[in-house]
Short mmCIF file of C-alpha atoms in Angstrom, two decimals:
data_model
loop_
_atom_site.label_atom_id
_atom_site.label_comp_id
_atom_site.label_asym_id
_atom_site.label_seq_id
_atom_site.Cartn_x
_atom_site.Cartn_y
_atom_site.Cartn_z
CA MET A 291 -11.27 -21.41 -35.61
CA ARG A 292 -11.15 -18.27 -33.51
CA LYS A 293 -12.48 -18.18 -29.98
CA LYS A 294 -15.83 -16.44 -29.68
CA ILE A 295 -17.12 -14.24 -26.88
CA GLY A 296 -19.76 -16.16 -24.95
CA LEU A 297 -22.08 -13.49 -23.55
CA THR A 298 -22.25 -9.77 -24.20
CA CYS A 299 -24.35 -7.33 -22.20
CA ILE A 300 -25.65 -4.01 -23.51
CA ILE A 301 -26.95 -1.52 -20.95
CA ASP A 302 -28.57 1.21 -22.99
CA ASP A 303 -32.02 2.79 -23.39
CA ASP A 304 -31.43 3.78 -27.05
CA THR A 305 -33.40 1.15 -28.98
CA MET A 306 -32.02 2.17 -32.38
CA TYR A 307 -28.43 1.78 -31.15
CA VAL A 308 -29.21 -1.53 -29.41
CA ASN A 309 -30.89 -2.94 -32.54
CA LEU A 310 -27.96 -1.84 -34.69
CA VAL A 311 -25.45 -3.54 -32.41
CA LYS A 312 -27.63 -6.68 -32.28
CA LYS A 313 -27.75 -6.83 -36.09
CA ILE A 314 -23.98 -6.37 -36.40
CA VAL A 315 -23.22 -8.96 -33.71
CA GLU A 316 -25.59 -11.49 -35.29
CA ALA A 317 -24.55 -10.84 -38.89
CA LYS A 318 -20.85 -11.10 -38.06
CA SER A 319 -21.48 -13.76 -35.40
CA LEU A 320 -19.24 -11.90 -32.94
CA CYS A 321 -20.59 -13.57 -29.81
CA LYS A 322 -22.81 -16.48 -28.83
CA ASN A 323 -25.40 -14.61 -26.76
CA LEU A 324 -26.52 -11.06 -26.17
CA MET A 325 -28.47 -9.62 -23.25
CA VAL A 326 -29.91 -6.12 -23.10
CA PHE A 327 -30.96 -3.94 -20.17
CA GLN A 328 -32.78 -0.62 -20.60
CA ASN A 329 -31.10 1.03 -17.61
CA GLY A 330 -28.47 0.55 -14.93
CA LYS A 331 -30.99 -0.52 -12.28
CA GLU A 332 -32.22 -3.49 -14.36
CA ALA A 333 -28.63 -4.55 -15.00
CA LEU A 334 -27.54 -4.11 -11.38
CA THR A 335 -30.50 -6.18 -10.17
CA TYR A 336 -29.42 -8.92 -12.59
CA PHE A 337 -25.79 -8.88 -11.37
CA GLU A 338 -26.85 -8.86 -7.72
CA ALA A 339 -29.03 -11.92 -8.41
CA ILE A 340 -26.05 -13.71 -9.99
CA LEU A 341 -24.14 -13.31 -6.71
CA THR A 342 -26.56 -15.67 -4.98
CA ASN A 343 -26.25 -18.25 -7.76
CA LEU A 344 -22.75 -18.04 -9.25
CA ASP A 345 -23.30 -19.58 -12.66
CA LYS A 346 -20.37 -18.42 -14.81
CA LYS A 347 -22.41 -18.90 -18.01
CA THR A 348 -24.79 -16.13 -16.91
CA ILE A 349 -21.98 -13.62 -16.37
CA PRO A 350 -21.13 -11.57 -19.47
CA ASP A 351 -17.63 -11.37 -20.91
CA ILE A 352 -18.17 -7.84 -22.20
CA ILE A 353 -20.47 -5.03 -21.06
CA PHE A 354 -21.27 -2.01 -23.26
CA LEU A 355 -22.58 0.69 -20.92
CA ASP A 356 -24.33 3.91 -21.85
CA LEU A 357 -23.99 6.87 -19.47
CA ASN A 358 -27.27 8.73 -20.01
CA MET A 359 -30.26 6.56 -19.11
CA PRO A 360 -33.41 6.92 -17.05
CA VAL A 361 -33.91 5.28 -13.62
CA MET A 362 -30.18 4.64 -13.00
CA ASP A 363 -27.54 6.16 -15.27
CA GLY A 364 -24.22 4.64 -16.25
CA TRP A 365 -22.26 6.45 -13.54
CA GLU A 366 -24.53 5.10 -10.78
CA PHE A 367 -24.37 1.62 -12.29
CA LEU A 368 -20.56 1.78 -12.43
CA GLU A 369 -20.34 2.92 -8.82
CA ASN A 370 -22.46 -0.04 -7.66
CA PHE A 371 -21.02 -2.58 -10.10
CA THR A 372 -17.45 -1.78 -9.02
CA LYS A 373 -18.39 -2.85 -5.48
CA ILE A 374 -19.65 -6.29 -6.54
CA LYS A 375 -17.66 -7.18 -9.67
CA ASN A 376 -14.85 -9.01 -7.84
CA LYS A 377 -17.39 -11.31 -6.19
CA LEU A 378 -18.52 -12.44 -9.65
CA GLU A 379 -15.22 -14.35 -9.99
CA LYS A 380 -14.90 -13.70 -13.71
CA LYS A 381 -13.03 -11.06 -15.69
CA ILE A 382 -15.61 -8.75 -17.23
CA ILE A 383 -14.51 -6.21 -19.81
CA LEU A 384 -16.52 -2.99 -19.63
CA TYR A 385 -16.71 -0.34 -22.35
CA ILE A 386 -18.52 2.97 -21.96
CA VAL A 387 -20.48 3.75 -25.13
CA SER A 388 -21.90 7.25 -25.02
CA SER A 389 -22.91 10.10 -27.27
CA SER A 390 -21.16 12.45 -24.84
CA ILE A 391 -17.96 13.93 -26.24
CA ASN A 392 -17.45 15.96 -23.08
CA PRO A 393 -13.76 15.59 -22.10
CA VAL A 394 -14.81 15.58 -18.43
CA ASP A 395 -16.97 12.46 -19.00
CA ILE A 396 -14.23 10.76 -21.01
CA GLU A 397 -11.54 11.47 -18.39
CA ARG A 398 -13.82 10.44 -15.54
CA ALA A 399 -14.68 7.16 -17.29
CA LYS A 400 -11.06 6.36 -18.12
CA SER A 401 -10.02 7.04 -14.53
CA ILE A 402 -12.23 4.18 -13.31
CA ASN A 403 -10.20 0.97 -13.46
CA THR A 404 -13.32 -1.11 -14.22
CA VAL A 405 -13.60 0.74 -17.56
CA LYS A 406 -11.50 -0.62 -20.42
CA ASP A 407 -12.25 2.19 -22.88
CA TYR A 408 -14.65 4.98 -23.87
CA LEU A 409 -16.38 4.80 -27.25
CA VAL A 410 -18.34 7.66 -28.75
CA LYS A 411 -21.63 6.85 -30.52
CA PRO A 412 -22.27 5.99 -33.21
CA VAL A 413 -19.89 3.03 -32.87
CA THR A 414 -18.70 1.76 -36.23
CA LEU A 415 -18.81 -1.80 -37.48
CA LYS A 416 -15.01 -1.79 -37.56
CA GLU A 417 -14.78 -0.67 -33.90
CA LEU A 418 -17.21 -3.37 -32.76
CA GLU A 419 -15.50 -6.09 -34.75
CA SER A 420 -12.08 -5.13 -33.44
CA ILE A 421 -13.32 -5.16 -29.82
CA PHE A 422 -14.82 -8.64 -30.17
CA LEU A 423 -11.77 -10.01 -31.95
CA LYS A 424 -9.34 -8.47 -29.45
CA GLU A 425 -11.30 -9.58 -26.37
CA ALA A 426 -11.84 -13.12 -27.67
CA LEU A 427 -8.10 -13.84 -27.52
#
């Protein structure tokens, strides 16, 4: 039996995209649990709270981060998350998932060592499956 990702975090304000990913993850049983934040601020608040109570089960294995969101966008989240991620004492794999095909955004994202890869929306079932299978190893 293959290893399964424990917890996946989606930081995205696009409800249609989030629901699609949820359906795919559940139907294919790609991970045990899924958490969703509507913007970077909500997610950052969550991660900062974890720092005071380091429970590894509450730290996601994978984060799918959108760039364009209200309140705090993906870039601001990344900037803040990069400062605290090492204190979380767990390897977290972060993917940018954005509708932006701007080469400047893609290059900027890939230049940040916290970012594993940049995916352009809409993400396909095949892409999602391959990420979960690859990262579960």
